[in-house]
Amino acid sequence: LNAAPGRAPRQQVRFLPAPAAGGGGAVELVAARVPVLADHPLVRGPRFRRLKIGAGHRLDVKASGVFVLGIGRGNKLLTDLYNCHLTKVYTVGGLFGKATDDFSDTGKLVEKTTFDHITREKLERILAVIQGTNQKALLMYSNIDMKTQEAYELAVKGLIRPMGKSPPIITAVRCLQFALPEFQLEIHCLHETQQYLRKMVHEIGLELKSSAVCTQVRRIRDGVFTLDDALPRTQWDLQSIREAIQNCQLKVEAELEKTL
Amino acid sequence: RRGLSVAAGPPNTRQLREAEEAAPVFQYAGKAARRKDRVFVWGFTYSGALGVPSFVRPDAGWKKPRRIQPTPYRLETEEKISSAACGYGFTLLASNTRDITKVWGMGLNKDSQLGFQRSRRDQTKGYEYVLEPSPIPLPLEKPQETRVLQVSCGRAHSLVLTDSEGVFTMGNNSYGQCGRKVVEDEIYSGSHLIHQLKDFDSRVVQVVCGQDHSLFRTKKGTVYACGWGADGQTGLGHYNITSVPTKLRGDIAGVNIIQVSSCGDCCLAVSDEGDVFGWGNSEYLQLASVTETTQVNVPRHLPFKIGKVKEAACGGTGNAVLTEEGNVFVWGYGILGKGPNLIETAVPEMIPPSLFGWSDFSPDIRVAHVRCGLSQFAALTNRGELFVWGKNLRGCLGTGRKEDQYFPWRVTVPGEVVDVACGVDHMVSTVKSF
């Protein structure tokens, strides 16, 4: 950023002595534009010494995926986006047969169980129940009076969402892959932490009368930002960041207007 | 200094891996683990209709009796229950077994709607309130071969359908609803009389009880009715009581009816081609699409343009039908399920499928069955979820809240709901565990 050409230095009008138009040794005062010395880059120093960077929703050390950052004035947009309470989408990978103390595969082993009685059908049934109970929680924490007509209309459109603090709520779950002992789920959720998702994998294992640990948590969408907008490590340079900011600007503005 | 003991350091990776492989493997469910069948009940308890005596008479002195069970409560039964029915303050549970005890009843028994339950204190009298599921002795000719297919309960009478011995009726008969001649000043309390009905044109496949009348549907698709007819609910062309099951004519003569439903004083029937027929009370605009009168005593075809109808459910003041596509249409009066603004309509209105969990994420959710209580509705989806809406009379919706529910709301049941029966102030559901 500092290498980019900076602002042109301010100009001032000074009357400088210059030799006269005619001959002789007389000196005239001629008006000329001269750059102000105080604006010289060697005097001023680098333009940017610090950048204010804020982070969006937290991402664990063991998890990976989309991580939203705001620079400078974008931090205010970050708080607005947080108040929009948009859903995030994760792909969670799990493994049947083990139970550990921190619910992931790097933890201390607690128990090993059999898992050959588990079928995709049973897993989908459990996922349907999880969705059902979370749907109820969604309606309850949204603090809308259920007796009003507008509550009914919002419920029909599916727009009821808790707009304040709430415990983690899962709006949708789907099984993407199932190959014993591994499986992969796609989870849409609100106000969650990655550890909560790992705990959920563990509880799914318990419901299926076996045990499960979480091998992978990857965020693929955070509100309006998807994997396509995200910059991989090789593209962490000024040009790509600029392009990315420009591409997302419109989307962010549209979403903020819609909600607030 | 001996120095024999060495302090244990942190286990390295090889030790951890070895410990993991040596750990014992537990088996909680084998390959042959079967899903169990369970019964869940909820609603008003003091009538005994929920079958849990500790709600009414707590077994410890310091415990308080529970008047309302607001969420589903598991009921332990001896056999697998295949059919359940809720009446006005009593419940019948039936099992498809060949054992001698096939039907259990609990709740109000003031008109012997649960048969004769011999009191232990006085051997000559019967119990007026049955707090636990108690077997109902049916006078079967071949008790170890006949199977009970279905049960149904009305206000003060009940019907039991068997596969080879016809229909058994018991309870109040002051309007002929049990299918036998009305005896003046008959005392129904503590009565041993269970009447058997075998006189139909073919085998009876469905029995339905309205408030004070009974409907029988036979294999050939004909409908018989008996009981009170002052609102025309017997559909026989008059407003008198009928004490012998008589065949219905009108618009359903010659039509193959595949389902009948009734809860209060209105009746609905569905034909195999997807047409809906109605008769009975129309004070709440249930039949206002064909007539302005408030009582219809002959079955009339209801010309609805909503597609082929698969199932109909008739409630006290509102009705619901389920079409082949899996959409639910409601009409009538009361809380119909489309918000507090829709109080009455004569033309069926569809409930948006998104309220039953349909979304772009799960587009193959369909409603599989609809059931009606007196002022409640229940819908079962193909995923085994139960949605209820309507008036929350004494906690009968099972949502855990006290308020009425104006749009479909999920009931949390730990299992896949197979069927649900709705009564006035309680509900019973048969559930398969995960």
XYZ file of C-alpha atoms in Angstrom:
694
model
C 0.000 0.000 0.000
C 2.777 2.334 0.896
C 4.523 1.687 -2.401
C 1.549 2.980 -4.358
C 1.907 6.541 -5.686
C 0.639 8.873 -2.993
C -1.157 12.179 -3.210
C 0.596 14.798 -5.232
C 2.222 17.375 -3.001
C 0.342 20.607 -2.413
C 1.364 23.508 -4.601
C 1.813 27.025 -3.397
C 2.399 30.247 -5.162
C 5.588 31.967 -4.229
C 7.232 34.963 -5.648
C 10.672 33.976 -6.617
C 13.420 36.159 -7.877
C 14.266 35.483 -11.493
C 16.323 37.294 -14.031
C 14.399 40.087 -15.788
C 12.937 39.670 -19.283
C 15.165 42.409 -20.617
C 18.889 42.396 -20.176
C 20.901 43.898 -17.425
C 21.278 42.593 -13.893
C 17.852 43.706 -12.598
C 15.869 41.082 -10.586
C 12.092 40.721 -10.917
C 9.634 38.877 -8.794
C 7.859 36.253 -10.835
C 5.001 34.193 -9.523
C 5.644 30.470 -9.765
C 4.051 27.324 -8.480
C 6.331 25.480 -6.199
C 5.668 22.311 -4.241
C 5.440 22.792 -0.481
C 8.387 21.248 1.190
C 6.272 19.936 4.062
C 4.499 17.599 1.687
C 7.634 15.976 0.401
C 7.496 12.202 0.862
C 10.819 12.167 2.696
C 9.439 14.706 5.151
C 5.993 13.196 5.532
C 6.995 9.552 5.878
C 4.964 6.463 4.805
C 1.235 7.171 4.454
C -0.040 4.097 6.220
C 1.624 2.991 9.390
C -1.253 1.077 10.908
C -4.381 -0.491 9.562
C -7.511 -1.081 11.596
C -8.605 -4.642 10.861
C -11.586 -6.211 12.549
C -12.724 -9.808 12.406
C -16.194 -11.126 11.723
C -17.535 -14.331 13.311
C -14.945 -16.370 15.134
C -13.251 -19.404 13.613
C -11.523 -22.050 15.702
C -7.907 -23.077 15.389
C -8.949 -26.571 14.326
C -11.575 -25.317 11.874
C -11.110 -23.802 8.440
C -13.091 -21.880 5.857
C -14.445 -18.434 5.163
C -13.294 -15.775 7.621
C -14.602 -12.260 7.133
C -12.315 -9.275 7.903
C -13.079 -5.595 7.820
C -10.523 -2.867 7.092
C -10.760 0.680 8.335
C -14.273 1.981 7.787
C -15.447 -1.513 6.998
C -15.455 -2.292 10.717
C -18.699 -0.380 11.126
C -20.235 -2.532 8.429
C -19.050 -5.554 10.408
C -21.197 -4.628 13.409
C -24.152 -4.048 11.126
C -23.673 -7.433 9.511
C -23.505 -9.034 12.951
C -26.848 -7.486 13.821
C -28.379 -8.935 10.673
C -28.113 -12.428 12.180
C -27.565 -14.241 8.895
C -27.001 -17.976 8.786
C -23.629 -19.600 8.313
C -23.072 -22.859 6.464
C -20.542 -25.477 7.548
C -19.460 -28.843 6.149
C -18.809 -31.078 9.122
C -17.052 -34.392 8.705
C -17.501 -37.126 11.287
C -16.289 -40.621 12.103
C -18.301 -43.321 13.864
C -16.915 -45.704 16.412
C -14.940 -43.438 18.720
C -15.763 -41.004 21.484
C -13.174 -38.529 22.748
C -13.194 -35.933 25.483
C -13.113 -32.877 23.235
C -15.332 -34.429 20.548
C -12.655 -34.240 17.834
C -10.338 -36.964 16.592
C -7.258 -35.463 18.246
C -8.592 -35.794 21.761
C -8.151 -38.395 24.459
C -10.095 -41.579 23.741
C -13.055 -42.185 26.040
C -14.861 -45.115 24.429
C -14.956 -47.255 21.305
C -18.238 -48.690 20.011
C -19.547 -50.742 17.129
C -21.250 -48.910 14.304
C -22.236 -51.483 11.717
C -25.916 -51.165 12.578
C -26.020 -47.538 11.396
C -27.630 -46.856 8.029
C -28.111 -43.655 6.099
C -31.842 -43.853 6.778
C -31.347 -43.843 10.539
C -28.978 -40.902 10.285
C -31.465 -38.909 8.220
C -34.207 -39.620 10.722
C -32.081 -38.208 13.537
C -31.240 -35.177 11.405
C -34.946 -34.580 10.789
C -35.596 -34.575 14.528
C -32.732 -32.168 15.142
C -34.139 -29.848 12.525
C -37.584 -30.087 14.077
C -36.515 -29.163 17.587
C -34.341 -26.363 16.317
C -37.210 -25.033 14.252
C -39.227 -24.733 17.433
C -36.333 -22.975 19.160
C -36.121 -20.592 16.189
C -39.740 -19.572 16.612
C -39.490 -19.315 20.373
C -36.363 -17.181 20.549
C -37.501 -14.776 17.885
C -39.669 -13.057 20.487
C -42.635 -12.588 18.201
C -46.124 -12.949 19.588
C -47.458 -16.114 18.005
C -51.013 -14.838 18.035
C -50.537 -12.078 15.478
C -51.179 -12.270 11.771
C -47.696 -10.984 10.969
C -46.153 -13.845 12.931
C -48.130 -16.219 10.716
C -47.015 -14.476 7.556
C -43.359 -14.471 8.571
C -43.616 -18.144 9.489
C -45.039 -18.941 6.052
C -42.176 -17.188 4.305
C -39.689 -18.743 6.681
C -38.296 -15.368 7.715
C -38.691 -15.756 11.449
C -35.230 -15.425 12.993
C -34.014 -14.470 16.434
C -32.829 -10.887 16.105
C -31.108 -10.778 19.475
C -28.962 -13.018 21.619
C -29.907 -16.676 21.497
C -28.341 -20.069 22.089
C -27.002 -21.816 18.971
C -29.809 -22.706 16.577
C -29.539 -24.974 13.555
C -31.830 -24.027 10.699
C -31.080 -26.907 8.343
C -29.025 -30.122 8.276
C -28.369 -32.404 5.368
C -26.273 -35.527 4.916
C -23.888 -35.054 2.006
C -21.894 -38.259 2.149
C -22.271 -41.487 4.043
C -19.598 -44.166 3.853
C -19.239 -46.118 7.098
C -17.456 -45.178 9.318
C -17.210 -41.676 7.821
C -19.983 -39.249 7.057
C -20.301 -35.614 6.079
C -23.048 -33.157 6.966
C -23.952 -29.708 5.725
C -25.233 -27.554 8.586
C -26.858 -24.118 8.392
C -26.780 -22.406 11.768
C -27.003 -19.203 13.782
C -25.053 -17.964 16.810
C -22.994 -21.123 17.026
C -19.405 -22.007 17.870
C -17.383 -24.716 16.174
C -17.146 -26.614 19.441
C -20.940 -26.720 19.531
C -20.925 -28.351 16.104
C -18.434 -30.939 17.287
C -20.617 -31.604 20.320
C -23.559 -32.070 17.969
C -21.640 -34.726 16.024
C -20.966 -36.472 19.310
C -24.653 -36.332 20.243
C -25.687 -37.721 16.864
C -23.414 -40.648 17.576
C -25.069 -41.163 20.958
C -28.584 -41.029 19.458
C -27.644 -43.723 16.965
C -26.570 -45.927 19.911
C -22.924 -45.654 18.962
C -20.391 -42.819 19.213
C -18.924 -40.303 16.799
C -16.102 -37.770 16.655
C -15.758 -34.747 14.435
C -12.880 -34.798 11.964
C -13.436 -31.626 9.995
C -15.281 -28.322 10.400
C -15.195 -26.034 7.399
C -17.206 -22.861 7.007
C -18.378 -22.490 3.449
C -20.631 -19.476 3.827
C -20.840 -16.594 6.318
C -23.858 -14.441 5.580
C -23.229 -13.143 2.055
C -19.606 -14.268 1.727
C -19.133 -17.661 0.066
C -16.098 -19.776 -0.755
C -15.858 -18.137 -4.184
C -15.356 -14.707 -2.615
C -12.769 -15.956 -0.188
C -9.067 -15.431 -0.981
C -6.811 -18.447 -0.569
C -3.344 -18.019 0.939
C -1.679 -17.530 -2.447
C -3.810 -14.501 -3.157
C -3.110 -12.488 -0.050
C -1.873 -9.408 -1.938
C -3.144 -5.887 -2.462
C -4.612 -6.324 -5.926
C -6.760 -9.343 -5.115
C -7.879 -7.839 -1.826
C -8.999 -4.719 -3.619
C -10.904 -6.695 -6.241
C -12.522 -8.830 -3.593
C -13.651 -5.776 -1.627
C -15.147 -4.241 -4.741
C -16.975 -7.424 -5.667
C -18.524 -7.819 -2.264
C -19.480 -4.211 -1.722
C -22.707 -4.412 -3.634
C -23.770 -7.654 -2.004
C -23.131 -6.334 1.488
C -25.042 -3.129 0.854
C -28.009 -4.998 -0.558
C -28.152 -7.343 2.411
C -27.903 -4.533 4.942
C -30.678 -2.613 3.261
C -32.898 -5.644 3.186
C -32.579 -6.353 6.861
C -32.234 -2.950 8.525
C 18.352 -43.411 47.624
C 16.833 -46.249 45.704
C 15.538 -44.479 42.599
C 13.418 -47.407 41.509
C 10.312 -45.499 40.628
C 10.382 -43.280 37.577
C 7.845 -40.464 37.275
C 5.388 -41.002 34.445
C 5.879 -38.402 31.738
C 3.354 -37.375 29.090
C 2.496 -40.411 26.918
C 4.118 -40.262 23.514
C 2.209 -40.939 20.285
C 3.118 -44.592 20.061
C 1.853 -45.278 23.566
C -1.346 -43.393 22.827
C -1.958 -45.349 19.632
C -1.338 -48.647 21.389
C -3.674 -47.704 24.214
C -6.327 -46.798 21.669
C -6.079 -50.048 19.812
C -6.175 -52.040 23.022
C -9.303 -50.278 24.287
C -12.410 -52.485 24.543
C -15.181 -51.952 21.981
C -18.695 -51.566 23.406
C -21.794 -52.676 21.552
C -25.001 -50.846 22.347
C -27.143 -52.004 19.478
C -26.522 -55.028 17.306
C -27.447 -55.469 13.662
C -30.788 -56.962 14.624
C -31.839 -54.037 16.812
C -35.537 -53.468 16.217
C -37.427 -50.231 16.529
C -39.813 -50.357 19.431
C -43.442 -49.288 19.288
C -44.524 -46.813 21.889
C -47.643 -44.890 22.885
C -47.516 -41.234 23.916
C -50.380 -39.385 25.594
C -50.956 -35.769 26.576
C -53.802 -33.475 27.628
C -56.253 -33.391 30.516
C -55.550 -36.041 33.133
C -58.309 -35.913 35.747
C -60.742 -37.927 33.633
C -58.222 -40.761 33.638
C -58.127 -40.734 29.871
C -54.331 -40.606 29.783
C -53.995 -43.892 31.611
C -51.417 -42.749 34.155
C -52.902 -43.130 37.658
C -50.099 -41.192 39.336
C -51.270 -38.010 37.634
C -54.641 -38.210 39.394
C -53.709 -40.047 42.599
C -49.986 -39.437 43.265
C -48.170 -42.387 44.794
C -46.294 -40.279 47.343
C -48.003 -38.012 49.822
C -45.966 -34.931 49.049
C -46.497 -35.109 45.295
C -49.219 -32.947 43.788
C -51.703 -34.321 41.265
C -51.022 -33.190 37.714
C -54.100 -31.724 36.084
C -52.680 -31.232 32.619
C -49.893 -33.102 30.864
C -48.672 -30.402 28.456
C -46.085 -32.444 26.506
C -46.116 -36.049 25.217
C -45.710 -38.603 28.019
C -44.839 -42.213 27.358
C -47.481 -44.738 28.336
C -46.286 -48.259 29.100
C -48.468 -50.884 27.449
C -48.244 -54.643 27.574
C -48.739 -55.217 23.873
C -48.010 -53.338 20.705
C -50.941 -50.962 20.145
C -52.079 -50.883 16.528
C -55.111 -48.621 16.863
C -56.091 -45.919 19.356
C -59.144 -43.692 19.632
C -60.049 -40.774 21.875
C -63.554 -39.998 22.970
C -64.970 -37.334 25.265
C -62.872 -38.020 28.340
C -61.951 -41.644 27.607
C -59.541 -43.577 25.406
C -59.508 -47.003 23.783
C -56.320 -48.822 22.794
C -56.458 -51.921 20.606
C -53.823 -54.420 19.622
C -53.736 -56.666 16.582
C -52.932 -59.708 18.658
C -54.549 -63.140 18.863
C -54.380 -63.186 22.672
C -57.575 -63.050 24.649
C -57.086 -59.426 25.734
C -57.222 -57.247 22.654
C -58.714 -53.926 23.767
C -57.862 -51.733 26.739
C -59.798 -48.702 27.885
C -59.275 -45.873 30.331
C -61.084 -42.707 31.370
C -64.756 -42.013 31.967
C -66.945 -45.059 32.277
C -70.219 -43.565 33.472
C -72.120 -45.012 30.503
C -70.124 -48.230 30.297
C -68.375 -46.978 27.207
C -65.404 -49.054 28.372
C -67.511 -52.109 29.076
C -68.028 -53.403 32.583
C -65.012 -52.815 34.814
C -65.624 -54.804 37.968
C -64.845 -52.761 41.064
C -62.571 -54.462 43.546
C -64.260 -52.937 46.532
C -67.785 -54.010 45.589
C -67.996 -56.973 43.200
C -71.462 -56.022 41.968
C -70.696 -52.487 40.894
C -68.407 -51.153 38.196
C -65.829 -48.383 38.161
C -67.001 -44.970 36.986
C -63.501 -43.680 36.263
C -60.821 -46.040 35.008
C -57.388 -44.581 35.641
C -55.237 -47.306 34.070
C -55.491 -49.151 30.748
C -57.835 -51.988 31.723
C -58.799 -54.872 29.467
C -62.285 -54.799 27.993
C -63.893 -58.256 27.823
C -65.464 -58.716 24.374
C -67.984 -61.537 23.862
C -66.065 -63.122 20.972
C -66.965 -66.536 19.579
C -63.395 -67.349 18.691
C -61.311 -65.178 21.026
C -58.034 -66.772 19.983
C -58.503 -66.275 16.263
C -60.320 -62.993 15.791
C -58.258 -59.859 15.503
C -59.357 -56.334 16.377
C -58.716 -54.029 13.439
C -59.849 -50.647 14.658
C -61.566 -48.830 17.528
C -63.512 -45.580 17.588
C -64.998 -43.462 20.376
C -67.810 -40.949 20.477
C -69.208 -38.848 23.279
C -70.429 -41.717 25.427
C -70.206 -44.812 23.231
C -67.492 -46.840 21.541
C -67.185 -49.165 18.571
C -64.735 -52.054 18.152
C -64.175 -53.467 14.660
C -63.027 -57.082 14.282
C -61.986 -58.894 11.159
C -64.434 -61.774 11.230
C -67.043 -61.097 13.917
C -68.455 -57.749 12.852
C -68.637 -54.665 15.034
C -69.060 -54.580 18.826
C -70.733 -51.521 20.348
C -70.981 -50.467 23.961
C -71.937 -47.419 25.932
C -74.794 -45.006 25.829
C -77.657 -45.982 23.540
C -80.198 -43.266 24.239
C -80.145 -42.254 20.594
C -79.599 -45.683 19.130
C -75.956 -44.990 18.455
C -74.985 -48.491 19.548
C -77.098 -49.958 16.790
C -79.698 -51.593 19.028
C -83.250 -50.650 19.949
C -83.543 -47.772 22.420
C -84.803 -49.013 25.793
C -86.608 -46.355 27.796
C -85.034 -45.427 31.136
C -82.145 -47.796 30.550
C -79.359 -47.377 33.088
C -76.090 -47.425 31.230
C -73.745 -47.175 34.193
C -72.390 -50.591 35.225
C -74.040 -52.309 32.300
C -72.634 -55.599 30.977
C -74.300 -55.244 27.602
C -72.053 -55.273 24.553
C -73.998 -55.449 21.314
C -72.716 -57.176 18.180
C -73.563 -55.933 14.676
C -73.074 -58.283 11.767
C -75.826 -57.295 9.381
C -74.101 -55.395 6.585
C -73.877 -55.995 2.849
C -70.187 -56.840 3.102
C -67.386 -56.823 5.638
C -67.054 -53.570 7.601
C -63.611 -52.015 7.127
C -63.911 -48.719 9.008
C -65.984 -47.528 11.958
C -66.311 -43.888 12.898
C -68.085 -42.340 15.864
C -69.526 -38.881 15.742
C -70.765 -37.230 18.899
C -73.935 -39.309 19.263
C -74.041 -41.259 16.023
C -72.047 -44.058 14.387
C -70.924 -44.569 10.816
C -69.839 -47.872 9.278
C -67.999 -48.179 5.963
C -68.047 -51.550 4.228
C -65.664 -53.148 1.766
C -68.028 -52.511 -1.117
C -67.829 -48.770 -0.492
C -71.237 -48.273 1.111
C -71.821 -46.325 4.299
C -74.243 -47.261 7.078
C -75.314 -44.978 9.894
C -77.273 -45.077 13.121
C -77.806 -42.820 16.085
C -78.995 -39.269 16.608
C -80.124 -37.480 13.519
C -81.458 -34.083 14.586
C -78.724 -32.381 12.559
C -79.046 -34.832 9.710
C -75.774 -36.483 10.637
C -77.151 -39.943 9.921
C -77.684 -38.828 6.342
C -80.788 -40.968 5.928
C -83.121 -38.233 4.728
C -84.834 -37.522 8.034
C -84.079 -35.862 11.335
C -85.128 -38.707 13.658
C -82.993 -41.155 15.544
C -82.095 -44.464 13.943
C -81.417 -47.488 16.071
C -80.460 -49.954 13.335
C -77.561 -49.309 10.945
C -79.127 -48.228 7.677
C -77.506 -47.700 4.300
C -77.012 -44.113 3.162
C -78.249 -42.950 -0.221
C -78.171 -39.450 -1.665
C -75.136 -38.432 -3.701
C -73.074 -41.381 -2.446
C -75.415 -44.090 -3.691
C -73.349 -46.287 -5.957
C -70.121 -44.442 -5.195
C -67.168 -46.400 -3.819
C -66.320 -44.570 -0.614
C -62.801 -45.154 0.654
C -62.831 -43.116 3.843
C -65.374 -41.603 6.269
C -64.727 -39.148 9.060
C -66.747 -37.475 11.783
C -66.109 -35.959 15.179
C -69.022 -33.726 16.077
C -72.276 -33.486 14.162
C -70.919 -33.148 10.637
C -69.661 -36.016 8.460
C -67.368 -36.203 5.442
C -66.735 -39.062 3.030
C -64.072 -39.461 0.330
C -64.633 -41.553 -2.772
C -62.000 -43.482 -4.690
C -62.039 -40.812 -7.417
C -61.089 -38.066 -5.001
C -64.503 -36.450 -4.508
C -65.706 -35.209 -1.138
C -69.255 -35.737 0.144
C -70.669 -34.142 3.261
C -73.805 -34.233 5.369
C -74.930 -33.249 8.852
C -74.541 -29.995 10.710
C -73.663 -26.983 8.625
C -74.072 -24.202 11.161
C -70.400 -23.381 10.830
C -70.359 -23.138 7.027
C -68.994 -26.674 6.665
C -71.413 -27.445 3.821
C -72.182 -23.868 2.850
C -70.655 -24.427 -0.574
C -73.707 -26.421 -1.618
C -76.523 -25.191 0.570
C -77.664 -22.300 2.720
C -79.506 -24.497 5.217
C -77.852 -25.295 8.515
C -78.651 -29.022 8.493
C -78.193 -31.396 5.590
C -79.676 -34.844 6.058
C -78.707 -36.418 2.746
C -75.096 -36.815 1.563
C -74.241 -34.064 -0.908
C -71.253 -33.848 -3.204
C -69.047 -30.863 -2.324
C -67.769 -29.365 -5.576
C -64.286 -28.269 -4.562
C -61.695 -27.556 -7.236
C -58.668 -28.473 -5.178
C -57.554 -31.644 -6.908
C -57.976 -35.277 -6.022
C -58.671 -35.688 -2.322
C -56.944 -38.524 -0.498
C -58.195 -38.151 3.071
C -60.731 -36.033 4.945
C -60.972 -35.176 8.606
C -64.103 -33.675 10.117
C -63.843 -31.680 13.325
C -66.400 -30.020 15.543
C -66.573 -26.712 13.700
C -63.846 -26.951 11.066
C -62.887 -29.537 8.451
C -59.646 -30.438 6.731
C -58.845 -32.489 3.646
C -55.583 -33.804 2.286
C -55.038 -33.903 -1.466
C -52.917 -36.349 -3.477
C -50.126 -33.775 -3.799
C -49.832 -33.594 -0.044
C -51.497 -30.224 0.530
C -53.860 -29.554 3.395
C -57.035 -27.517 2.814
C -59.171 -26.239 5.693
C -62.605 -24.623 5.911
C -65.322 -24.037 8.474
C -65.208 -21.920 11.599
C -62.697 -21.455 14.375
C -58.928 -21.513 14.426
C -58.290 -22.958 10.972
C -54.511 -22.695 10.852
C -53.951 -19.665 8.656
C -53.299 -17.092 11.329
C -55.677 -15.269 13.656
C -57.365 -13.409 10.797
C -58.941 -16.445 9.170
C -61.853 -17.316 11.456
C -64.378 -18.718 9.020
C -64.571 -19.675 5.398
C -66.951 -21.766 3.359
C -64.445 -22.507 0.603
C -61.362 -24.605 1.377
C -58.130 -22.664 1.790
C -54.717 -24.217 1.466
C -52.231 -24.144 4.315
C -48.811 -23.201 2.840
C -46.544 -26.275 2.844
C -43.658 -24.231 4.245
C -45.438 -24.348 7.592
C -45.008 -28.136 7.620
C -41.257 -27.953 7.093
C -41.208 -27.834 3.299
C -38.408 -25.650 1.929
C -35.887 -25.583 -0.940
C -33.615 -27.476 1.363
C -36.039 -30.338 1.945
C -38.512 -30.281 -0.956
C -39.835 -33.797 -0.551
C -41.699 -33.281 2.709
C -45.400 -34.069 2.280
C -48.294 -34.298 4.695
C -49.319 -37.942 4.896
C -52.393 -37.865 7.194
C -54.781 -35.318 8.723
C -56.795 -35.878 11.893
C -59.336 -33.675 13.671
C -60.357 -33.284 17.269
C -63.300 -31.232 18.400
C -61.493 -27.918 17.907
C -57.984 -29.044 17.032
C -56.260 -30.318 13.900
C -53.293 -32.639 13.613
C -51.176 -33.394 10.552
C -48.537 -36.116 10.120
C -45.770 -35.679 7.566
C -44.018 -38.440 5.671
C -40.952 -37.876 7.871
C -42.935 -38.819 10.946
C -43.331 -35.316 12.361
C -46.536 -34.239 14.060
C -47.962 -30.751 13.586
C -50.953 -29.494 15.586
C -53.014 -26.325 15.581
C -56.321 -25.122 17.001
C -57.682 -24.382 20.432
C -55.421 -25.529 23.193
C -58.109 -26.859 25.486
C -56.471 -28.015 28.742
C -53.173 -28.640 27.049
C -54.498 -31.042 24.435
C -52.214 -29.727 21.666
C -49.113 -31.051 23.383
C -46.956 -28.056 22.531
C -46.052 -27.338 26.144
C -47.643 -23.894 25.968
C -51.009 -22.780 27.260
C -51.991 -20.541 24.355
C -54.048 -21.488 21.323
C -52.066 -22.170 18.207
C -53.042 -20.277 15.073
C -50.725 -22.021 12.612
C -49.207 -25.515 12.461
C -46.682 -26.101 15.220
C -44.352 -29.077 15.671
C -44.886 -31.373 18.663
C -41.610 -32.812 19.953
C -42.079 -36.567 20.157
C -39.005 -38.773 20.669
C -39.680 -41.046 17.730
C -41.422 -41.267 14.380
C -45.151 -40.684 14.788
C -47.167 -43.390 13.061
C -50.709 -42.281 13.930
C -52.477 -39.825 16.215
C -56.005 -39.784 17.655
C -57.573 -36.524 18.790
C -60.226 -36.159 21.429
C -61.813 -33.143 23.050
C -59.110 -32.401 25.608
C -56.485 -35.080 25.104
C -54.580 -36.835 22.320
C -52.949 -40.236 21.939
C -50.255 -41.102 19.412
C -48.603 -44.356 18.373
C -44.909 -43.838 17.751
C -41.990 -45.936 16.480
C -38.764 -45.310 18.379
C -35.611 -44.470 16.478
